[in-house]
Coordinates of C-alpha atoms and ligand atoms in Angstrom, one line a residue:
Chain A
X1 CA 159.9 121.4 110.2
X2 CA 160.8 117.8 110.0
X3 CA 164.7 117.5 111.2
X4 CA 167.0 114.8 110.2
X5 CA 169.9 113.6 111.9
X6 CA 172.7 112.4 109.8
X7 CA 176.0 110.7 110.0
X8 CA 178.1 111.4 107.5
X9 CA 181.8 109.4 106.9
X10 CA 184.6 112.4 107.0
X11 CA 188.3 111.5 106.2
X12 CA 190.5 110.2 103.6
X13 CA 193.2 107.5 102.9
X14 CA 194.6 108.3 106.5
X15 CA 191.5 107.5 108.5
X16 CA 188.1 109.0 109.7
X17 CA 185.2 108.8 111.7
X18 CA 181.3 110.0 111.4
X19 CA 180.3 113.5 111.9
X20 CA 177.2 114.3 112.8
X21 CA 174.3 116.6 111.5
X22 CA 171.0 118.0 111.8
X23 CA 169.4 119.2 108.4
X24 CA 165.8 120.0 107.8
X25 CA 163.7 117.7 105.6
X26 CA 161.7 119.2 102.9
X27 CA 159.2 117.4 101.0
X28 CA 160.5 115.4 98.0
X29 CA 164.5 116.2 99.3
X30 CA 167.2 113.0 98.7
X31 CA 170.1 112.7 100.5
X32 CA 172.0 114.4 97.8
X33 CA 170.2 117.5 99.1
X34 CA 171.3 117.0 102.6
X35 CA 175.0 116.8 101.8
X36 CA 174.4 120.0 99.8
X37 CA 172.6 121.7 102.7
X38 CA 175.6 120.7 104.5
X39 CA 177.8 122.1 102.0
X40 CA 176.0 125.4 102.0
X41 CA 175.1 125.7 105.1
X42 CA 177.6 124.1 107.4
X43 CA 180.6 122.8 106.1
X44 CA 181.8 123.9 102.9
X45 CA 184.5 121.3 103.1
X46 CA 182.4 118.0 102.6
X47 CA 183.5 116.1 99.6
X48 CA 181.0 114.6 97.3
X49 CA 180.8 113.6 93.9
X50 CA 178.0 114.0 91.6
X51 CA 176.3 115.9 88.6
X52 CA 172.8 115.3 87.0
X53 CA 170.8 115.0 90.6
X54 CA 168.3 112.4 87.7
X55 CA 170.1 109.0 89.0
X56 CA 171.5 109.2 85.6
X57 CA 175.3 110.0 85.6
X58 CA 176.2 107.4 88.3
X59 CA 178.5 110.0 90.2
X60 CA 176.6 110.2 93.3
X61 CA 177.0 106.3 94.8
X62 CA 177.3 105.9 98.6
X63 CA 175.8 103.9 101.1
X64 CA 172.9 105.1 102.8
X65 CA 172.1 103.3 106.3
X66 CA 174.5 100.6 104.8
X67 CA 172.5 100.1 101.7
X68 CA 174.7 100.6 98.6
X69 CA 172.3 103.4 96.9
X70 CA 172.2 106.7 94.8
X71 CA 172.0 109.5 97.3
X72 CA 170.2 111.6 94.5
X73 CA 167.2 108.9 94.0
X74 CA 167.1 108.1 98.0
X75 CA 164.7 110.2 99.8
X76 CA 165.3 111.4 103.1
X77 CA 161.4 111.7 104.3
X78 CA 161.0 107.6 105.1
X79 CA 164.0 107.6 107.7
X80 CA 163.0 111.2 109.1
X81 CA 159.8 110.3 109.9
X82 CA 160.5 107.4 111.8
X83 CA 163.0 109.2 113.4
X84 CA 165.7 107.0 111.9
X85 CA 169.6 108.6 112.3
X86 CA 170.6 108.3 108.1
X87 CA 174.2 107.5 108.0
X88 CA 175.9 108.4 104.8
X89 CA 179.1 106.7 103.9
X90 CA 181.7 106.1 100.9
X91 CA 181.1 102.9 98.8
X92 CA 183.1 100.6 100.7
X93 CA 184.9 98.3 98.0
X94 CA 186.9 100.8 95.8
X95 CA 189.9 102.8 97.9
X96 CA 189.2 106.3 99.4
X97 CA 189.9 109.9 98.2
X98 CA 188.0 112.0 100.9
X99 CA 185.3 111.8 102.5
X100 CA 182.4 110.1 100.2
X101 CA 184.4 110.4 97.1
X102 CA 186.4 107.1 95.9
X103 CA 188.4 106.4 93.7
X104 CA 186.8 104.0 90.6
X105 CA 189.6 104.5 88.2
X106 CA 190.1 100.7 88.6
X107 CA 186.6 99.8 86.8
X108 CA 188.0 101.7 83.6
X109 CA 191.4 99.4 83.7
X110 CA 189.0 96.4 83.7
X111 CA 186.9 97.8 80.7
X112 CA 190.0 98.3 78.5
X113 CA 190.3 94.7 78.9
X114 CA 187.1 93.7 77.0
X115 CA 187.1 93.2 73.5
X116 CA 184.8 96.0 72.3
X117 CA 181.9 95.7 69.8
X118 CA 183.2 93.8 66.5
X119 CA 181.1 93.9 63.7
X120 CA 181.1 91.9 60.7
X121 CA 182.7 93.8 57.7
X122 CA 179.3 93.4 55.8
X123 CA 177.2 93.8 58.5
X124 CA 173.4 94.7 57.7
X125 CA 172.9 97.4 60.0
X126 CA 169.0 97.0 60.3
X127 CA 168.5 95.1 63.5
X128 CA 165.2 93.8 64.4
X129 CA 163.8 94.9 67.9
X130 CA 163.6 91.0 69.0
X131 CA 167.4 90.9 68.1
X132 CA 168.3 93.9 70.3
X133 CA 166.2 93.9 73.5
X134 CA 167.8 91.8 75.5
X135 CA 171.4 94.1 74.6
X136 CA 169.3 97.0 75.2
X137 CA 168.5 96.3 79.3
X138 CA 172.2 95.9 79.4
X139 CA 172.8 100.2 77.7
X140 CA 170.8 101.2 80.2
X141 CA 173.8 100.5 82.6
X142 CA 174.7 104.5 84.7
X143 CA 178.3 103.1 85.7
X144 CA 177.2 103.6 88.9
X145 CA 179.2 101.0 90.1
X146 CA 177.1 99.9 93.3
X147 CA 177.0 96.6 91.8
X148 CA 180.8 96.0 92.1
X149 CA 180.7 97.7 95.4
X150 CA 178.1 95.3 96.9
X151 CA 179.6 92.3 94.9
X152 CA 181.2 89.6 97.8
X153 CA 183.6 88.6 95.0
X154 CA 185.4 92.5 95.2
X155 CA 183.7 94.0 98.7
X156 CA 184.8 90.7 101.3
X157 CA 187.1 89.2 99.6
X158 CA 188.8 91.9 97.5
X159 CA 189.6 89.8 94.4
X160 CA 189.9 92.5 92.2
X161 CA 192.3 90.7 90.4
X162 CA 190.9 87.6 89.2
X163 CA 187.2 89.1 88.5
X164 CA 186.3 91.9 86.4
X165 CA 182.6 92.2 88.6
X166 CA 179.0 92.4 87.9
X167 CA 179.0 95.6 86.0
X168 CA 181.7 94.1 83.2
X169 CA 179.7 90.9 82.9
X170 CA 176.8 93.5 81.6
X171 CA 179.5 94.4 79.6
X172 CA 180.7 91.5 77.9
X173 CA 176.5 89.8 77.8
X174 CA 175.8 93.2 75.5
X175 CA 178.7 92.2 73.3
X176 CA 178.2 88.8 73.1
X177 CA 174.4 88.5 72.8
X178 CA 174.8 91.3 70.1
X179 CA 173.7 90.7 67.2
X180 CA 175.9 91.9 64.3
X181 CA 179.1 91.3 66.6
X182 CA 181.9 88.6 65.4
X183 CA 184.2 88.8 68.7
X184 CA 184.8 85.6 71.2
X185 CA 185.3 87.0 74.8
X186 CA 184.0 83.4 76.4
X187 CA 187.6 82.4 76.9
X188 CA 188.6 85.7 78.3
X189 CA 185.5 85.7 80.7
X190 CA 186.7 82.1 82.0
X191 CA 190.1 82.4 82.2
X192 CA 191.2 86.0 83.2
X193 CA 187.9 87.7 83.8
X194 CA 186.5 85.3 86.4
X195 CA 183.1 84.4 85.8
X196 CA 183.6 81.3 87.8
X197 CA 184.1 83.8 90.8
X198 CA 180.2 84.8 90.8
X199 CA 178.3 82.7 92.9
X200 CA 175.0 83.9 91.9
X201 CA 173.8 85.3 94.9
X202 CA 172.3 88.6 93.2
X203 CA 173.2 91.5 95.5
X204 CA 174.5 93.2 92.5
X205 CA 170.7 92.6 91.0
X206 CA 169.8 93.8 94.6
X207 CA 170.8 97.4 94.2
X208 CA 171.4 97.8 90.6
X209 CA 169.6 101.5 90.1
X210 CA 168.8 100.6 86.5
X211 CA 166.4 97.7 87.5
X212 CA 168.9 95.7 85.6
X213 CA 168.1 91.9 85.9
X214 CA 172.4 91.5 86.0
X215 CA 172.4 87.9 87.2
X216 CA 169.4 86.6 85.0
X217 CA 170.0 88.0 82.1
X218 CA 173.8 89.1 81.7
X219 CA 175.4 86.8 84.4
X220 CA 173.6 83.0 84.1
X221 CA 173.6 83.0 80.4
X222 CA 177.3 84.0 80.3
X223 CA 178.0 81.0 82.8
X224 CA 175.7 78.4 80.4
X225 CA 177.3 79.9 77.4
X226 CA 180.7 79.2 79.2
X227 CA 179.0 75.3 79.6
X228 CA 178.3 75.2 76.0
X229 CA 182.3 76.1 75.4
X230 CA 184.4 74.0 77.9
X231 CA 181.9 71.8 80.1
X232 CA 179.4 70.1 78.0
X233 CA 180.5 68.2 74.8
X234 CA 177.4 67.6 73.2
X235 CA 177.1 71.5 73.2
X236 CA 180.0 72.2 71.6
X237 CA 179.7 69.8 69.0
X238 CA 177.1 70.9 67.9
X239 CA 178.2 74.7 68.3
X240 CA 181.3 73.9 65.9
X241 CA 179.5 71.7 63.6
X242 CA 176.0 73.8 62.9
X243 CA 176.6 77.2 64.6
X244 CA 178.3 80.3 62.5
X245 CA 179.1 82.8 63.7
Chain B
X1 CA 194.8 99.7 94.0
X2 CA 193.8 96.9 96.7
X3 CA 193.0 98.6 99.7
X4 CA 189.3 98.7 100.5
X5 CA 187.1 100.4 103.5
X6 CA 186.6 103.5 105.0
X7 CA 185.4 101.8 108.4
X8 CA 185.6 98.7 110.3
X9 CA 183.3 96.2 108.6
X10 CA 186.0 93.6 108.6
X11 CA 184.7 91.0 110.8
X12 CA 182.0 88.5 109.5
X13 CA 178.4 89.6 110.2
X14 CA 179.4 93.5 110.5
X15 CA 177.2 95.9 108.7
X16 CA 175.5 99.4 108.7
X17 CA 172.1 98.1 107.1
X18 CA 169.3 98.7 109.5
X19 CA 166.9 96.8 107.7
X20 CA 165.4 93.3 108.4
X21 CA 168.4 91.0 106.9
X22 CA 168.6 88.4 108.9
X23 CA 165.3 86.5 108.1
X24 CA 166.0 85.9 104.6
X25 CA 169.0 83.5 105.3
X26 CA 167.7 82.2 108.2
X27 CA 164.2 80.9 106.6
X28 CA 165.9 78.6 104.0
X29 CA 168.5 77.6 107.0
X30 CA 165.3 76.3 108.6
X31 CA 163.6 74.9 105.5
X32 CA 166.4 73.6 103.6
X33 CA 168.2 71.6 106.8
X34 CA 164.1 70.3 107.9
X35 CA 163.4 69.2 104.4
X36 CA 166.9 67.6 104.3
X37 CA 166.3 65.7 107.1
X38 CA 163.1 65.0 106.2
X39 CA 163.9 63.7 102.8
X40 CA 166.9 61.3 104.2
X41 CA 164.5 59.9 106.4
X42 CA 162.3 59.0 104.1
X43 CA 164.9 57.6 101.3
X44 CA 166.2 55.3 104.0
X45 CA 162.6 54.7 105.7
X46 CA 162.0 52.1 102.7
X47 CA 158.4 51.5 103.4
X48 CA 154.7 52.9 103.4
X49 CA 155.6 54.7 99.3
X50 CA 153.1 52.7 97.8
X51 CA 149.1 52.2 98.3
X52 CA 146.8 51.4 96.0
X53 CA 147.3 53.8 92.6
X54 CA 149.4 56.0 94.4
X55 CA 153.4 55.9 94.6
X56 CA 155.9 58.0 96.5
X57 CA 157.5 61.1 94.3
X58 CA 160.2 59.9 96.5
X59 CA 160.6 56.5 94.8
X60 CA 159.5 56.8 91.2
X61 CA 160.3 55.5 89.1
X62 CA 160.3 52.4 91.3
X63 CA 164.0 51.1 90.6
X64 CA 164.0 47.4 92.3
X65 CA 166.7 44.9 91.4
X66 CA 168.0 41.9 92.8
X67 CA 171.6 43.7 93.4
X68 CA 170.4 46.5 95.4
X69 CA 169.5 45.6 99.1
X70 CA 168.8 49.1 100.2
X71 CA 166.1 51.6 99.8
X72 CA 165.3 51.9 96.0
X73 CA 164.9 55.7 96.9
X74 CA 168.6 55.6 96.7
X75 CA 168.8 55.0 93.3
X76 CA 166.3 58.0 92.0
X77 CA 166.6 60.6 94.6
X78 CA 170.4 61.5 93.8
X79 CA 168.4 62.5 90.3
X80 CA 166.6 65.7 91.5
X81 CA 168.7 65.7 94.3
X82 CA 171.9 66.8 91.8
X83 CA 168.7 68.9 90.0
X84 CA 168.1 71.5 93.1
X85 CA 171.8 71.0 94.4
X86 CA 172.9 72.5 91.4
X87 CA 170.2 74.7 90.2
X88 CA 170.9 78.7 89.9
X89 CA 168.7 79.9 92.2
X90 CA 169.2 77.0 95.2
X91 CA 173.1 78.2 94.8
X92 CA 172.3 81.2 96.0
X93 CA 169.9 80.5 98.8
X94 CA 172.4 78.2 100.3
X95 CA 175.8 80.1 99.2
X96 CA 173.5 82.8 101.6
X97 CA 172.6 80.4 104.7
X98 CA 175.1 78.0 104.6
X99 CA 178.3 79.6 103.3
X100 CA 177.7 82.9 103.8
X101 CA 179.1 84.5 100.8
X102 CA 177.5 86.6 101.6
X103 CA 174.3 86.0 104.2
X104 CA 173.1 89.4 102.4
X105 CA 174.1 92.0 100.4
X106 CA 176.8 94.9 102.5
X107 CA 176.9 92.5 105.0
X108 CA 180.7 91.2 105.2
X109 CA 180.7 87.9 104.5
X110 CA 183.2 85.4 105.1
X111 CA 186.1 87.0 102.9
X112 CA 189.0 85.3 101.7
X113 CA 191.8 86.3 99.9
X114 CA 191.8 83.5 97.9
X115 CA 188.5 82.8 96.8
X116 CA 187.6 81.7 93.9
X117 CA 184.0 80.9 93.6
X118 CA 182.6 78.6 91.8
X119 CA 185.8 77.9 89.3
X120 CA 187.7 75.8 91.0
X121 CA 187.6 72.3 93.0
X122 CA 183.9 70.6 93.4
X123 CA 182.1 73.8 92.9
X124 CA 183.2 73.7 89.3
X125 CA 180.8 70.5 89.1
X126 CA 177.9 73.0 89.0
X127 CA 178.8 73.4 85.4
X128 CA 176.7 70.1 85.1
X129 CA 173.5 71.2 85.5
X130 CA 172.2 71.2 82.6
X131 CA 172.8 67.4 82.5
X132 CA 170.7 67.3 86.0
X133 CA 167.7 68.7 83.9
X134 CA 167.9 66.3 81.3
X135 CA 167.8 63.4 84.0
X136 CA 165.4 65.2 86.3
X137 CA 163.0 66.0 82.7
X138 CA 162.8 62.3 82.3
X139 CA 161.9 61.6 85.7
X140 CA 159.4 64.3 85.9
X141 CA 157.7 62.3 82.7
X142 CA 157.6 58.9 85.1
X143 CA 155.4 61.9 87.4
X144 CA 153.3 62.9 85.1
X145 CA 153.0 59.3 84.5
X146 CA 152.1 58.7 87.9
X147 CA 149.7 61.4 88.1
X148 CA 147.9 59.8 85.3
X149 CA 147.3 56.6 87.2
X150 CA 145.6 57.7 89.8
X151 CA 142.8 58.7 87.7
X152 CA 141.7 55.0 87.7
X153 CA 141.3 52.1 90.3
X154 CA 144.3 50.5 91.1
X155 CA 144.9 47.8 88.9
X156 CA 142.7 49.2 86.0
X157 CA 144.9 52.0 84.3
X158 CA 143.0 52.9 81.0
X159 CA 139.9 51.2 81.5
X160 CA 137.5 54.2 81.7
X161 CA 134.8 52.2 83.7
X162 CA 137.0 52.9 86.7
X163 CA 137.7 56.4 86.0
X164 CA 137.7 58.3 88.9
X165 CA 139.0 61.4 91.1
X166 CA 140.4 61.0 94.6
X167 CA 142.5 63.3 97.0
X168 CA 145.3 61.4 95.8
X169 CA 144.7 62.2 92.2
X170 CA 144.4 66.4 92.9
X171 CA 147.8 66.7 95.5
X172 CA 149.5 64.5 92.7
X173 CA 148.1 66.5 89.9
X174 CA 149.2 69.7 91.8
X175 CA 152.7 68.3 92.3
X176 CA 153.6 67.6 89.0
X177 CA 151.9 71.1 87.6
X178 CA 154.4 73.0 90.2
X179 CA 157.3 70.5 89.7
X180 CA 156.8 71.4 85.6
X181 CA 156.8 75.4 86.6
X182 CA 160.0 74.8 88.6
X183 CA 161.8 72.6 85.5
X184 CA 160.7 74.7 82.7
X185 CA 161.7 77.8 84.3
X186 CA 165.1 76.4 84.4
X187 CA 168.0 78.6 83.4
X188 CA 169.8 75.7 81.8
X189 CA 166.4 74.9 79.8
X190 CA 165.9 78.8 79.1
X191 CA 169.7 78.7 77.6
X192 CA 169.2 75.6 76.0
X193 CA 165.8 77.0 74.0
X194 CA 166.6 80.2 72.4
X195 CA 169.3 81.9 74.8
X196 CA 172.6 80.7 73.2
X197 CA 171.4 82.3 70.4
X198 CA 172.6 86.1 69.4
X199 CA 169.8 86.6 66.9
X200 CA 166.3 85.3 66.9
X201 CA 165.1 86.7 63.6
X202 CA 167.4 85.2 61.4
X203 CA 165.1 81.7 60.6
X204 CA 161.9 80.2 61.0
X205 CA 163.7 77.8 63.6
X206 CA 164.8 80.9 65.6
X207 CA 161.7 82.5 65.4
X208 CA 160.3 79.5 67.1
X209 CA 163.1 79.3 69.4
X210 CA 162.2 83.0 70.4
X211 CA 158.9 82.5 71.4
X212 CA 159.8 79.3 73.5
X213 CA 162.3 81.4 75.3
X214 CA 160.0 84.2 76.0
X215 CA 157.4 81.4 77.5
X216 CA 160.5 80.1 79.7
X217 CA 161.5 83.3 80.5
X218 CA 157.6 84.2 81.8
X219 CA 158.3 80.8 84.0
X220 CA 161.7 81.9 84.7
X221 CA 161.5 85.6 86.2
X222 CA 159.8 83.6 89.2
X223 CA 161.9 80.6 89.5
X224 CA 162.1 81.5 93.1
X225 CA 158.4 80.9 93.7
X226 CA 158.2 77.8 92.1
X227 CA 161.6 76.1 93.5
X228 CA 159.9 76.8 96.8
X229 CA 156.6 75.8 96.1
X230 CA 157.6 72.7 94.1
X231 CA 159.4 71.3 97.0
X232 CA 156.6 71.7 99.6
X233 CA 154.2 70.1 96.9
X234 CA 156.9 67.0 96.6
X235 CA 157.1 66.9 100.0
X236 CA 153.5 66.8 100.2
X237 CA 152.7 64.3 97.9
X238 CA 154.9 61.9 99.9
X239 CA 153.2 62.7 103.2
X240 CA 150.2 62.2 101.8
X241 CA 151.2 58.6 100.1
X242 CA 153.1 57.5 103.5
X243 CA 149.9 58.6 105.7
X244 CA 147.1 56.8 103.6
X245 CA 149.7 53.7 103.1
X246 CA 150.2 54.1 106.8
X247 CA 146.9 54.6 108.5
X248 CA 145.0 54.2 105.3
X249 CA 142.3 56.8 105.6
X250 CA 139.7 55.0 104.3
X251 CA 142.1 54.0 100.9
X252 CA 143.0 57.6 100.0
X253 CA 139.3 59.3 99.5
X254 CA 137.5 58.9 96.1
X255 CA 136.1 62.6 95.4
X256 CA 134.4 61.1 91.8
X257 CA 133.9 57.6 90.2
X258 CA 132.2 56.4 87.1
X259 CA 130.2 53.8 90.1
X260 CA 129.0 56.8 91.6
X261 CA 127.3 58.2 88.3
X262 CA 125.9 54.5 87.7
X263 CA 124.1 54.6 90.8
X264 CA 123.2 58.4 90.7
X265 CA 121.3 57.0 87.2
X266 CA 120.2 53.7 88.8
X267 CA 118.3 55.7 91.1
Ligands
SF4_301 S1 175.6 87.6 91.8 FE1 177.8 87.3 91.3 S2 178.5 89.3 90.4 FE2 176.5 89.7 91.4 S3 177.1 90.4 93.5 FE3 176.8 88.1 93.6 S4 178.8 87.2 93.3 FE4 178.9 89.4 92.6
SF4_302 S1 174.8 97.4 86.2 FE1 173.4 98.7 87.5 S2 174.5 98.8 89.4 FE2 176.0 98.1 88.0 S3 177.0 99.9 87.3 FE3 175.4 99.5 85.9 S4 173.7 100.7 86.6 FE4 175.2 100.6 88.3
FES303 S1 173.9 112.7 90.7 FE1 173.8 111.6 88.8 S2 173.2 109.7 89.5 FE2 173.1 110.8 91.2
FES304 S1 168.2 77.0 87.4 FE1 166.9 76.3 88.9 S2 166.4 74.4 88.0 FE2 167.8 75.1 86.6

C-alpha cells in the first residue's frame, strides 16, 4: 500500500514545529482522513477542526503544501504518488489555538459591522431569477475563510483593521446588488471597511472552494460602484437625479 | 487579535507552496518591461509610422500641430497608455511582478504595517479609469477608421475601383477585432452597461441593459486573454507599418484588387 509522508504543524500560541508522519493512502482519501488516521491511530492529541467531511461547513481550512485549501476536498493520492512529503499547516493569517485549529472569531466582529439585508417595507417578494443570480454566486459562500487567509491585505500586511477582506466584500456585493434591499453600505465600504485596500490581485478568487468569481463579480463592481459615488461626477449626477432607490 | 503565523514566513519570498509560482510573475516582468521599452522607443522614434494606406496604431490619430516639436506619438499614446495602466486586470499583473503585493498567492509579499492599497496617494487615481475608456473608445473608433482605409489604394478611400486586400489590411483588421475584445470586456464598460444596476427586470431599458451586460460579461470572464493578445496585435501592427515604411517590402503586399479581377476577365 501506497504510504504518505506528512508534516503536520503541532503547537499553540507558545510556538511549534512540524511532526512528522507516515499514513497509508487509500483510494479516494483527503487529507482530512490522514489527520484522522493520525488521530486514531497515532496521536489522539492532534487538534483539528471540522464537521461535514462534503467541503461544505468551512471548518476544515488549512494549508496543504502551502496552498490555502480544504483538507476534506484535497486528495492525498496526487502528492503520494509522486512521492511528494504533504505538509499540513494552520491558516496562517488568523492567530493560533493549537495545532491546525485558529481562532476566526475576528471574521464574525467584522460581519456585525455590515448593515444586514434591508428590505423595503412594501417589498414584492417575487424576485425574478435575472434579478437574483448574480446575489446567488455570492450564498454559495462556506465561510471558509481561505480567502481572508490568502488575502495580502490581512496575511503580509496584517491590516485587519482598516479592511474587512475578501469574504465581507461577498458580503456587502449580495446586499448591495440585491434586489428588494434599501440599505447604502458604499460609504461604509470606503471609509471604514477598506475597499481601497484590495488591489485586485485575485488570490482570494485563487483558492475560493466555492468557485466564487470574488474579485469579478463581488470585488470590481463594489470599487466602480464606489467610482459612481465619490470619483466620477457625471455618475453621480446622474445617480441622484434619475436613479431611486 | 493581531498576531498572525504559526511559522516563519516573515521574510519576503518565503513560502511552503511547492508548486511552479514563480513563472507567472516573471512572464509579464519580461513582457511588460520589453513592450515598455519597445513602445518608448517607438513614441520617440518619430519616423517610418506611415506608408501608403497604412498608419502606426502608435500614432493615430495623427495629432500634428505647429506647437508641438516632438513626436506626435506623445500626444495619443498617454491615451491607452492611462487605458492599460489603469485597467483591472494590468493592476494585478504588475501589483504581482513589479510590487509584489503579493508575487503569488501564500507567498509573503512585501508587508507593511501601513498599507493601504489602492486608497490613498496616486494609487487612488486608478479610480479614473472609466474616464481612460471613454478616451481610449474614441481612439479605438480613429482604428477602426484606419482599418477601413486600407481596403483601398492609398489616396482613393471610398472609391470601389481600388478596392482591395493587402497584408496590411488583415494584421490591421485583426488588431482592431482583438483591441475591441480587450475594450468591451472592460470592467468599467461592464459596470457602466447594466452592473450598477440592482434589478434588471424592472424596465424595457433594463432588460436591454441586461443582455448587454451578459454580452460584456462573455468578453469579460477572459479579459486576461484579450489584454494579452491585444497588445501583441498593437505591437504587431506597428512592426509591420515601420518594416514596410522602412524596407518597403514591395509596398505592403496586395493579397486582392479590383485590377486583378479586370485582368482575370480581360483574359
Ligand atoms: S483581490 Fe483583493 S481581497 Fe482578494 S486577495 Fe487580493 S487584495 Fe485581497
Ligand atoms: S468567499 Fe469562498 S473562500 Fe471566501 S469564505 Fe466564502 S467560500 Fe471561503
Ligand atoms: S469538513 Fe466541512 S468543509 Fe471540510
Ligand atoms: S478592466 Fe481592463 S480595460 Fe477596463
Amino acid at each position: 500500500m501506497l504510504e504518505a509522508r506528512m508534516k503536520v504543524w503541532r503547537g499553540d500560541k507558545n510556538g511549534g514545529a512540524f511532526k512528522e508522519y507516515k499514513v497509508p493512502v487509500e483510494t479516494g482519501m483527503v487529507v482530512l482522513d490522514a489527520m484522522h488516521y493520525i488521530q486514531r491511530e497515532i496521536e489522539p492529541d492532534l487538534a483539528v477542526r471540522w464537521n461535514c467531511k462534503a467541503a461544505k461547513c468551512g471548518s476544515c481550512s488549512a494549508e496543504v503544501n502551502g496552498r490555502p485549501s480544504l483538507m476534506c476536498k484535497t486528495r492525498m493520492e496526487g502528492f503520494a504518488q509522486q512521492g511528494q512529503e504533504i505538509m499540513v499547516e494552520p491558516i496562517q493569517a488568523f492567530p493560533i489555538i493549537k495545532d491546525l485549529v485558529t481562532d476566526v472569531s475576528w471574521n464574525y466582529e467584522v460581519n456585525k459591522r455590515i448593515q444586514p439585508f434591508t428590505p423595503k417595507p412594501d417589498a414584492d417578494w417575487i424576485i425574478y431569477q435575472e434579478d437574483i443570480e448574480r446575489v446567488q454566486e455570492f450564498r454559495k459562500c462556506i465561510e471558509c475563510f481561505l480567502c481572508q487567509d490568502v488575502c495580502h491585505v490581512i496575511r503580509d500586511s496584517n491590516r485587519k483593521d482598516a479592511f474587512i477582506g475578501p469574504r465581507f466584500m461577498v458580503r456587502v456585493a449580495s446586499l448591495e446588488m440585491h434586489p428588494l434591499d434599501t440599505g447604502d453600505r458604499l460609504k461604509f465600504l470606503k471609509e471604514r471597511g477598506g475597499a481601497g485596500y484590495c488591489n485586485i490581485t485575485k488570490c482570494c478568487t485563487e483558492v475560493c472552494p466555492e468557485d466564487i468569481h470574488i474579485t469579478d463579480n463581488a470585488i470590481i463592481p463594489l470599487k466602480e460602484r464606489i467610482v459612481d459615488e465619490y470619483y466620477d461626477p457625471i455618475a453621480r449626477f446622474f445617480k441622484h437625479v434619475f436613479v431611486k432607490k | 487579535m493581531n498576531e498572525t503565523n504559526t511559522s516563519s514566513r516573515k521574510t519576503t519570498g518565503a513560502t511552503h507552496r511547492t508548486d511552479d509560482w514563480q513563472t507567472y510573475p516573471t512572464k509579464i516582468l519580461v513582457v511588460l518591461t520589453l513592450f515598455a521599452i519597445y513602445g518608448t522607443y517607438r513614441a520617440f522614434e518619430n519616423n517610418w509610422y506611415e506608408v501608403g494606406n497604412l498608419l502606426s496604431p502608435f500614432y493615430s490619430p495623427k495629432l500634428e500641430f505647429s506647437w508641438w516639436k516632438f513626436s506626435p506619438a506623445l500626444l495619443i499614446l498617454p491615451i491607452p497608455g492611462l487605458f492599460r495602466a489603469t485597467c483591472y486586470y494590468y493592476r494585478k499583473a504588475y501589483y504581482r511582478a513589479f510590487f509584489g503585493t503579493p508575487k503569488a498567492c501564500a507567498v509573503t509579499g512585501t508587508a507593511n504595517p501601513r498599507y493601504t492599497g489602492e486608497s490613498s496617494g496616486i494609487w487612488t487615481l486608478q479610480n479614473i479609469h472609466r474616464y481612460a475608456f471613454y478616451m481610449a473608445t474614441l481612439v479605438l473608433g480613429v482604428l477602426w477608421w484606419d482599418a477601413f482605409q486600407t481596403l483601398f489604394a492609398a489616396g482613393h478611400f471610398f472609391n470601389f475601383s481600388y478596392f482591395q486586400i493587402s497584408v496590411g489590411t488583415i494584421v490591421f483588421f485583426v488588431n482592431v477585432v482583438l483591441l475591441s475584445g480587450y475594450s468591451f470586456g472592460c470592467h468599467a464598460c461592464r459596470h457602466l452597461a447594466g452592473g450598477c444596476l440592482d434589478s434588471f427586470s424592472s424596465s424595457g431599458a433594463s432588460k436591454t441593459s441586461l443582455s448587454i451586460w451578459e454580452r460584456i460579461t462573455k468578453l469579460n470572464e477572459k479579459h486576461e486573454m484579450w489584454a494579452w493578445i491585444s497588445l501583441f496585435s498593437v505591437m504587431g501592427a506597428d512592426v509591420y507599418t515601420t518594416v514596410v515604411a522602412r524596407h518597403g517590402i514591395p509596398a505592403d503586399p496586395v493579397l486582392f484588387s479590383m485590377d486583378m479581377i479586370t485582368n482575370l476577365v480581360a483574359k
